[in-house]
mmCIF file of C-alpha atoms and ligand atoms in Angstrom:
data_model
loop_
_atom_site.group_PDB
_atom_site.id
_atom_site.type_symbol
_atom_site.label_atom_id
_atom_site.label_comp_id
_atom_site.label_asym_id
_atom_site.label_seq_id
_atom_site.Cartn_x
_atom_site.Cartn_y
_atom_site.Cartn_z
ATOM 1 C CA MET A 1 -27.687 83.567 265.467
ATOM 2 C CA LYS A 2 -26.484 80.420 267.164
ATOM 3 C CA ILE A 3 -24.241 77.748 265.670
ATOM 4 C CA ASN A 4 -23.854 74.351 267.354
ATOM 5 C CA LEU A 5 -21.715 71.478 266.192
ATOM 6 C CA LEU A 6 -24.204 68.748 267.096
ATOM 7 C CA ARG A 7 -22.358 65.603 266.031
ATOM 8 C CA TYR A 8 -19.090 64.770 264.335
ATOM 9 C CA THR A 9 -16.979 61.770 263.459
ATOM 10 C CA THR A 10 -15.138 60.843 266.624
ATOM 11 C CA ASP A 11 -11.397 60.300 266.166
ATOM 12 C CA ALA A 12 -11.768 61.914 262.732
ATOM 13 C CA GLU A 13 -8.006 62.380 262.398
ATOM 14 C CA LEU A 14 -7.338 58.694 263.170
ATOM 15 C CA LEU A 15 -9.999 57.589 260.706
ATOM 16 C CA CYS A 16 -8.737 59.809 257.882
ATOM 17 C CA GLY A 17 -5.128 58.784 258.620
ATOM 18 C CA ALA A 18 -6.148 55.107 258.436
ATOM 19 C CA ALA A 19 -8.013 55.804 255.187
ATOM 20 C CA ALA A 20 -4.893 57.448 253.750
ATOM 21 C CA LEU A 21 -2.741 54.431 254.708
ATOM 22 C CA THR A 22 -5.257 51.964 253.286
ATOM 23 C CA SER A 23 -4.056 52.690 249.759
ATOM 24 C CA THR A 24 -0.424 51.802 250.483
ATOM 25 C CA ARG A 25 -0.572 49.145 253.251
ATOM 26 C CA SER A 26 -1.339 45.475 252.860
ATOM 27 C CA GLY A 27 -3.573 45.306 255.985
ATOM 28 C CA THR A 28 -7.312 45.908 256.072
ATOM 29 C CA PRO A 29 -8.728 49.325 257.068
ATOM 30 C CA SER A 30 -9.828 47.784 260.414
ATOM 31 C CA GLU A 31 -6.321 46.538 261.154
ATOM 32 C CA ILE A 32 -4.731 49.841 260.150
ATOM 33 C CA LEU A 33 -7.186 51.841 262.275
ATOM 34 C CA ALA A 34 -6.588 49.564 265.277
ATOM 35 C CA LYS A 35 -2.818 50.139 265.048
ATOM 36 C CA ILE A 36 -2.462 53.757 263.976
ATOM 37 C CA ASP A 37 -1.489 56.332 266.606
ATOM 38 C CA SER A 38 -2.584 59.955 266.659
ATOM 39 C CA GLU A 39 0.757 61.486 265.595
ATOM 40 C CA THR A 40 1.140 59.102 262.635
ATOM 41 C CA ALA A 41 -2.456 59.719 261.579
ATOM 42 C CA LYS A 42 -1.968 63.493 261.587
ATOM 43 C CA ARG A 43 1.355 63.293 259.743
ATOM 44 C CA ILE A 44 0.015 60.953 257.039
ATOM 45 C CA THR A 45 -3.197 62.939 256.568
ATOM 46 C CA LYS A 46 -1.276 66.181 256.151
ATOM 47 C CA ARG A 47 1.176 64.563 253.747
ATOM 48 C CA VAL A 48 -1.461 62.888 251.568
ATOM 49 C CA THR A 49 -3.776 65.926 251.447
ATOM 50 C CA GLY A 50 -0.700 68.043 250.684
ATOM 51 C CA TYR A 51 -0.243 65.938 247.518
ATOM 52 C CA GLY A 52 -3.801 66.938 246.575
ATOM 53 C CA HIS A 53 -5.381 63.576 247.522
ATOM 54 C CA ILE A 54 -8.006 65.340 249.556
ATOM 55 C CA SER A 55 -10.665 62.632 249.270
ATOM 56 C CA VAL A 56 -9.286 60.906 252.404
ATOM 57 C CA ILE A 57 -10.815 63.623 254.607
ATOM 58 C CA GLU A 58 -14.275 62.943 253.144
ATOM 59 C CA HIS A 59 -14.563 60.139 255.737
ATOM 60 C CA ALA A 60 -15.006 62.722 258.506
ATOM 61 C CA SER A 61 -18.450 64.211 258.807
ATOM 62 C CA PHE A 62 -19.770 67.204 260.786
ATOM 63 C CA THR A 63 -23.384 68.157 261.572
ATOM 64 C CA PHE A 64 -24.250 71.720 262.607
ATOM 65 C CA SER A 65 -27.430 73.322 263.880
ATOM 66 C CA ILE A 66 -27.659 76.837 262.430
ATOM 67 C CA GLU A 67 -30.275 78.781 264.350
ATOM 68 C CA GLY A 68 -31.940 82.175 263.998
ATOM 69 C CA VAL A 69 -30.496 83.090 260.616
ATOM 70 C CA SER A 70 -32.218 84.724 257.668
ATOM 71 C CA ARG A 71 -33.582 83.097 254.554
ATOM 72 C CA VAL A 72 -30.926 85.163 252.719
ATOM 73 C CA LEU A 73 -28.330 83.050 254.489
ATOM 74 C CA THR A 74 -29.943 79.675 253.892
ATOM 75 C CA HIS A 75 -30.459 80.432 250.203
ATOM 76 C CA GLN A 76 -26.706 80.963 249.884
ATOM 77 C CA LEU A 77 -25.821 78.009 252.129
ATOM 78 C CA ILE A 78 -27.790 75.444 250.158
ATOM 79 C CA ARG A 79 -25.945 76.375 246.960
ATOM 80 C CA HIS A 80 -23.203 74.147 248.408
ATOM 81 C CA ARG A 81 -24.226 70.844 246.899
ATOM 82 C CA ILE A 82 -22.016 68.263 248.608
ATOM 83 C CA ALA A 83 -24.001 68.433 251.841
ATOM 84 C CA SER A 84 -27.254 67.360 253.483
ATOM 85 C CA TYR A 85 -29.818 69.872 254.720
ATOM 86 C CA THR A 86 -33.090 69.958 256.630
ATOM 87 C CA GLN A 87 -34.742 73.345 257.106
ATOM 88 C CA GLN A 88 -37.656 74.596 259.186
ATOM 89 C CA SER A 89 -40.681 74.747 256.904
ATOM 90 C CA GLN A 90 -42.721 77.888 256.301
ATOM 91 C CA ARG A 91 -45.550 75.518 255.340
ATOM 92 C CA PHE A 92 -45.830 74.281 258.930
ATOM 93 C CA VAL A 93 -44.329 76.991 261.150
ATOM 94 C CA ALA A 94 -46.142 80.336 261.255
ATOM 95 C CA TYR A 95 -44.370 83.724 261.481
ATOM 96 C CA ASN A 96 -45.967 86.389 263.612
ATOM 97 C CA THR A 97 -43.619 88.759 265.415
ATOM 98 C CA LEU A 98 -40.811 91.149 264.583
ATOM 99 C CA GLU A 99 -38.487 88.921 266.620
ATOM 100 C CA LYS A 100 -38.693 86.442 263.780
ATOM 101 C CA TYR A 101 -36.650 88.601 261.402
ATOM 102 C CA VAL A 102 -32.956 89.305 261.008
ATOM 103 C CA THR A 103 -31.940 92.969 260.807
ATOM 104 C CA PRO A 104 -28.600 93.625 259.088
ATOM 105 C CA PRO A 105 -26.225 95.762 261.227
ATOM 106 C CA SER A 106 -26.002 98.392 258.455
ATOM 107 C CA ILE A 107 -29.742 98.966 258.976
ATOM 108 C CA SER A 108 -29.929 98.657 262.787
ATOM 109 C CA GLU A 109 -27.075 101.177 263.126
ATOM 110 C CA ARG A 110 -29.030 103.896 261.271
ATOM 111 C CA MET A 111 -32.167 105.142 262.982
ATOM 112 C CA GLU A 112 -33.907 106.272 259.814
ATOM 113 C CA ALA A 113 -33.180 103.024 257.956
ATOM 114 C CA LYS A 114 -34.221 100.930 260.987
ATOM 115 C CA LYS A 115 -37.537 102.810 261.210
ATOM 116 C CA ILE A 116 -38.383 102.150 257.533
ATOM 117 C CA PHE A 117 -37.270 98.507 257.879
ATOM 118 C CA ASP A 118 -39.317 97.853 261.042
ATOM 119 C CA GLU A 119 -42.421 99.600 259.693
ATOM 120 C CA THR A 120 -42.301 97.529 256.513
ATOM 121 C CA LEU A 121 -41.834 94.295 258.463
ATOM 122 C CA GLU A 122 -44.736 95.186 260.774
ATOM 123 C CA LYS A 123 -46.903 95.752 257.719
ATOM 124 C CA ILE A 124 -45.782 92.407 256.263
ATOM 125 C CA SER A 125 -46.530 90.642 259.570
ATOM 126 C CA GLU A 126 -49.983 92.212 259.672
ATOM 127 C CA THR A 127 -50.736 91.218 256.081
ATOM 128 C CA TYR A 128 -49.494 87.684 256.717
ATOM 129 C CA GLN A 129 -51.777 87.364 259.770
ATOM 130 C CA LYS A 130 -54.738 88.759 257.810
ATOM 131 C CA LEU A 131 -54.189 86.190 255.052
ATOM 132 C CA LEU A 132 -54.093 83.360 257.635
ATOM 133 C CA LYS A 133 -57.320 84.680 259.219
ATOM 134 C CA LEU A 134 -58.946 84.633 255.791
ATOM 135 C CA GLY A 135 -58.187 80.914 255.717
ATOM 136 C CA ILE A 136 -55.220 81.116 253.357
ATOM 137 C CA LYS A 137 -52.852 78.221 254.083
ATOM 138 C CA LYS A 138 -49.409 78.974 255.567
ATOM 139 C CA GLU A 139 -47.838 77.575 252.419
ATOM 140 C CA ASP A 140 -49.468 80.388 250.403
ATOM 141 C CA ALA A 141 -49.499 83.188 253.013
ATOM 142 C CA ARG A 142 -45.696 82.796 253.198
ATOM 143 C CA PHE A 143 -45.376 84.314 249.712
ATOM 144 C CA ILE A 144 -45.558 87.690 251.456
ATOM 145 C CA LEU A 145 -42.643 86.939 253.821
ATOM 146 C CA PRO A 146 -39.300 88.675 253.247
ATOM 147 C CA ASN A 147 -35.738 87.396 252.882
ATOM 148 C CA ALA A 148 -35.192 88.687 256.442
ATOM 149 C CA ALA A 149 -37.488 85.962 257.878
ATOM 150 C CA LYS A 150 -35.647 83.918 260.514
ATOM 151 C CA THR A 151 -35.163 80.220 260.033
ATOM 152 C CA ASN A 152 -33.318 77.193 261.437
ATOM 153 C CA ILE A 153 -31.428 74.634 259.404
ATOM 154 C CA ILE A 154 -29.372 71.539 260.114
ATOM 155 C CA VAL A 155 -26.463 70.822 257.796
ATOM 156 C CA THR A 156 -24.067 67.921 257.448
ATOM 157 C CA MET A 157 -20.868 68.257 255.432
ATOM 158 C CA ASN A 158 -17.749 66.173 255.193
ATOM 159 C CA ALA A 159 -14.386 67.770 255.987
ATOM 160 C CA ARG A 160 -13.458 68.235 252.321
ATOM 161 C CA GLU A 161 -16.680 70.109 251.507
ATOM 162 C CA LEU A 162 -16.362 72.098 254.729
ATOM 163 C CA ARG A 163 -12.872 73.232 253.698
ATOM 164 C CA HIS A 164 -14.235 74.298 250.320
ATOM 165 C CA PHE A 165 -17.169 76.056 252.014
ATOM 166 C CA PHE A 166 -14.708 77.905 254.304
ATOM 167 C CA ASN A 167 -12.592 78.907 251.264
ATOM 168 C CA MET A 168 -15.601 80.613 249.719
ATOM 169 C CA ARG A 169 -17.584 81.851 252.696
ATOM 170 C CA CYS A 170 -14.938 82.945 255.233
ATOM 171 C CA CYS A 171 -13.676 85.331 252.549
ATOM 172 C CA THR A 172 -14.193 89.087 252.921
ATOM 173 C CA ARG A 173 -15.949 89.008 249.528
ATOM 174 C CA SER A 174 -18.649 86.829 251.046
ATOM 175 C CA GLN A 175 -21.788 88.383 252.551
ATOM 176 C CA TRP A 176 -21.554 89.266 256.289
ATOM 177 C CA GLU A 177 -24.123 86.827 257.678
ATOM 178 C CA ILE A 178 -22.895 83.670 255.950
ATOM 179 C CA ARG A 179 -19.307 84.775 256.699
ATOM 180 C CA GLU A 180 -20.094 84.954 260.439
ATOM 181 C CA VAL A 181 -21.701 81.507 260.284
ATOM 182 C CA ALA A 182 -18.804 79.996 258.305
ATOM 183 C CA ILE A 183 -16.170 81.402 260.708
ATOM 184 C CA GLU A 184 -18.028 80.001 263.732
ATOM 185 C CA MET A 185 -18.404 76.605 262.016
ATOM 186 C CA LEU A 186 -14.664 76.608 261.270
ATOM 187 C CA LYS A 187 -13.780 77.382 264.906
ATOM 188 C CA GLN A 188 -15.967 74.550 266.194
ATOM 189 C CA ALA A 189 -14.871 71.973 263.588
ATOM 190 C CA LYS A 190 -11.182 72.844 264.047
ATOM 191 C CA LYS A 191 -11.401 72.235 267.801
ATOM 192 C CA THR A 192 -12.416 68.608 267.196
ATOM 193 C CA ALA A 193 -9.929 67.828 264.392
ATOM 194 C CA PRO A 194 -7.203 70.494 264.020
ATOM 195 C CA ALA A 195 -5.159 68.467 261.511
ATOM 196 C CA LEU A 196 -8.089 68.295 259.075
ATOM 197 C CA PHE A 197 -8.603 72.042 259.180
ATOM 198 C CA GLU A 198 -5.045 73.302 259.220
ATOM 199 C CA ASN A 199 -4.848 76.285 256.841
ATOM 200 C CA ALA A 200 -8.653 76.235 256.506
ATOM 201 C CA GLY A 201 -10.347 79.574 255.955
ATOM 202 C CA PRO A 202 -10.650 81.879 252.955
ATOM 203 C CA SER A 203 -8.686 80.631 249.930
ATOM 204 C CA CYS A 204 -5.826 83.071 250.572
ATOM 205 C CA VAL A 205 -4.893 81.282 253.827
ATOM 206 C CA GLU A 206 -3.832 78.177 251.910
ATOM 207 C CA LEU A 207 -2.788 79.808 248.627
ATOM 208 C CA GLY A 208 -0.832 82.680 250.155
ATOM 209 C CA TYR A 209 -2.443 85.114 247.686
ATOM 210 C CA CYS A 210 -5.947 86.303 246.842
ATOM 211 C CA PRO A 211 -7.431 84.396 243.868
ATOM 212 C CA GLU A 212 -10.005 87.172 243.355
ATOM 213 C CA GLY A 213 -7.412 89.201 241.435
ATOM 214 C CA LYS A 214 -8.561 92.730 240.604
ATOM 215 C CA ILE A 215 -11.756 92.436 242.663
ATOM 216 C CA LYS A 216 -9.809 91.721 245.866
ATOM 217 C CA PRO A 217 -11.277 94.091 248.482
ATOM 218 C CA PRO A 218 -8.778 96.912 249.203
ATOM 219 C CA GLU A 219 -9.082 96.349 252.974
ATOM 220 C CA CYS A 220 -7.786 92.755 252.671
ATOM 221 C CA ASN A 221 -4.316 92.147 254.045
ATOM 222 C CA VAL A 222 -3.495 88.551 253.089
ATOM 223 C CA GLU A 223 -0.721 88.211 255.710
ATOM 224 C CA GLU A 224 -3.007 89.362 258.525
ATOM 225 C CA ILE A 225 -5.851 87.116 257.339
ATOM 226 C CA LYS A 226 -3.482 84.119 257.204
ATOM 227 C CA LYS A 227 -2.263 84.822 260.749
ATOM 228 C CA ARG A 228 -5.801 85.220 262.077
ATOM 229 C CA PHE A 229 -7.162 82.004 260.583
ATOM 230 C CA ARG A 230 -4.101 79.874 261.346
ATOM 231 C CA SER A 231 -4.312 80.821 265.011
ATOM 232 C CA MET A 232 -8.040 80.125 265.223
HETATM 233 C C1 LIG B 1 -18.663 85.946 247.105
HETATM 234 C C2 LIG B 1 -19.653 85.076 246.409
HETATM 235 C C3 LIG B 1 -20.525 85.628 245.493
HETATM 236 C C4 LIG B 1 -21.447 84.827 244.813
HETATM 237 N N1 LIG B 1 -22.297 85.404 243.918
HETATM 238 C C5 LIG B 1 -23.193 84.646 243.260
HETATM 239 C C6 LIG B 1 -24.083 85.224 242.299
HETATM 240 O O1 LIG B 1 -24.072 86.413 242.059
HETATM 241 N N2 LIG B 1 -24.970 84.407 241.668
HETATM 242 C C7 LIG B 1 -25.003 83.055 241.892
HETATM 243 O O2 LIG B 1 -25.820 82.354 241.293
HETATM 244 N N3 LIG B 1 -24.171 82.491 242.796
HETATM 245 C C8 LIG B 1 -23.267 83.234 243.467
HETATM 246 N N4 LIG B 1 -22.432 82.637 244.382
HETATM 247 C C9 LIG B 1 -22.554 81.193 244.636
HETATM 248 C C10 LIG B 1 -21.435 80.417 243.913
HETATM 249 O O3 LIG B 1 -21.471 80.676 242.525
HETATM 250 C C11 LIG B 1 -21.586 78.908 244.147
HETATM 251 O O4 LIG B 1 -22.811 78.443 243.627
HETATM 252 C C12 LIG B 1 -21.546 78.534 245.604
HETATM 253 O O5 LIG B 1 -20.546 79.234 246.270
HETATM 254 C C13 LIG B 1 -21.323 77.026 245.733
HETATM 255 O O6 LIG B 1 -19.971 76.754 245.457
HETATM 256 P P1 LIG B 1 -19.441 75.593 244.512
HETATM 257 O O7 LIG B 1 -20.317 75.463 243.332
HETATM 258 O O8 LIG B 1 -17.979 75.794 244.268
HETATM 259 O O9 LIG B 1 -19.412 74.373 245.436
HETATM 260 P P2 LIG B 1 -20.273 73.190 246.026
HETATM 261 O O10 LIG B 1 -21.649 73.088 245.518
HETATM 262 O O11 LIG B 1 -20.067 73.363 247.493
HETATM 263 O O12 LIG B 1 -19.459 71.949 245.481
HETATM 264 C C14 LIG B 1 -18.116 71.722 245.870
HETATM 265 C C15 LIG B 1 -17.292 71.399 244.652
HETATM 266 O O13 LIG B 1 -17.778 70.177 244.084
HETATM 267 C C16 LIG B 1 -17.659 70.227 242.659
HETATM 268 N N5 LIG B 1 -18.994 70.146 242.075
HETATM 269 C C17 LIG B 1 -20.181 70.183 242.734
HETATM 270 N N6 LIG B 1 -21.193 70.027 241.865
HETATM 271 C C18 LIG B 1 -20.640 69.898 240.639
HETATM 272 C C19 LIG B 1 -21.170 69.736 239.348
HETATM 273 N N7 LIG B 1 -22.471 69.679 239.100
HETATM 274 N N8 LIG B 1 -20.317 69.612 238.316
HETATM 275 C C20 LIG B 1 -18.989 69.655 238.514
HETATM 276 N N9 LIG B 1 -18.399 69.848 239.716
HETATM 277 C C21 LIG B 1 -19.220 69.958 240.767
HETATM 278 C C22 LIG B 1 -16.975 71.555 242.343
HETATM 279 O O14 LIG B 1 -15.586 71.370 242.293
HETATM 280 C C23 LIG B 1 -17.351 72.420 243.520
HETATM 281 O O15 LIG B 1 -16.458 73.508 243.737
HETATM 282 C C24 LIG B 1 -21.510 83.420 245.074
HETATM 283 C C25 LIG B 1 -20.622 82.877 246.002
HETATM 284 C C26 LIG B 1 -19.710 83.675 246.681
HETATM 285 C C27 LIG B 1 -18.780 83.049 247.693
#
């Protein structure tokens, strides 16, 4: 898989800081933005979001290209509703080789499982091609394609939704593929606007405890997870 932060709000921290000050200052947002310095912006944003007024970071927007992931992943991703998506269409783009599928590590690590998986995918590919040759449209032939089929998607989220997405999908309880994608998105977004993503990561990083209660995975060490994500 490949994750690329394509575009983002430039000076996102300044913009969100100016937005935060707009509620308490007499000047216009343009005047506040023209005057605000980076340190003040960061301090104000952290203070205001710390009070729970998180809407100020909705002014910063991030667009990612998510490439070579499975349909399993995109089905989970698009459950996050405060976002915009455009996905490669199986109505227009044909699938024809084994390279176009994602193999989970648990399967590729086990020879016997990998053999069954590959044989089944080869059979699916063959059937798909036969259907196309019979004149069946791609939009119908695709009914045979598996969840493993590779796809590309572009997603735009604001910083508030991204933080929520990271809470849910950087968590150990989340499925491995979307977790890998979420962690990479967090790294790239945090580089551009560290103040907006301080303490971002699975919920425990901000809360200091695991909200999953009894279903918290036994391997989770909240202190270690906090350290890892804060230093990202
Ligand atoms: C580990 C894990 C396991 C999961 N298992 C399943 C499963 O078995 N089955 C399943 O169906 N899903 C499952 N999901 C998906 C999950 O239930 C959510 O649909 C998904 O994570 C999107 O999160 P969300 O609804 O909080 O947020 P988003 O859609 O990202 O929205 C962000 C926030 O906006 C607010 N919001 C958005 N829309 C509304 C609305 N209509 N009304 C009120 N408030 C709104 C909420 O506060 C919400 O938290 C799983 C998710 C995870 C992380």
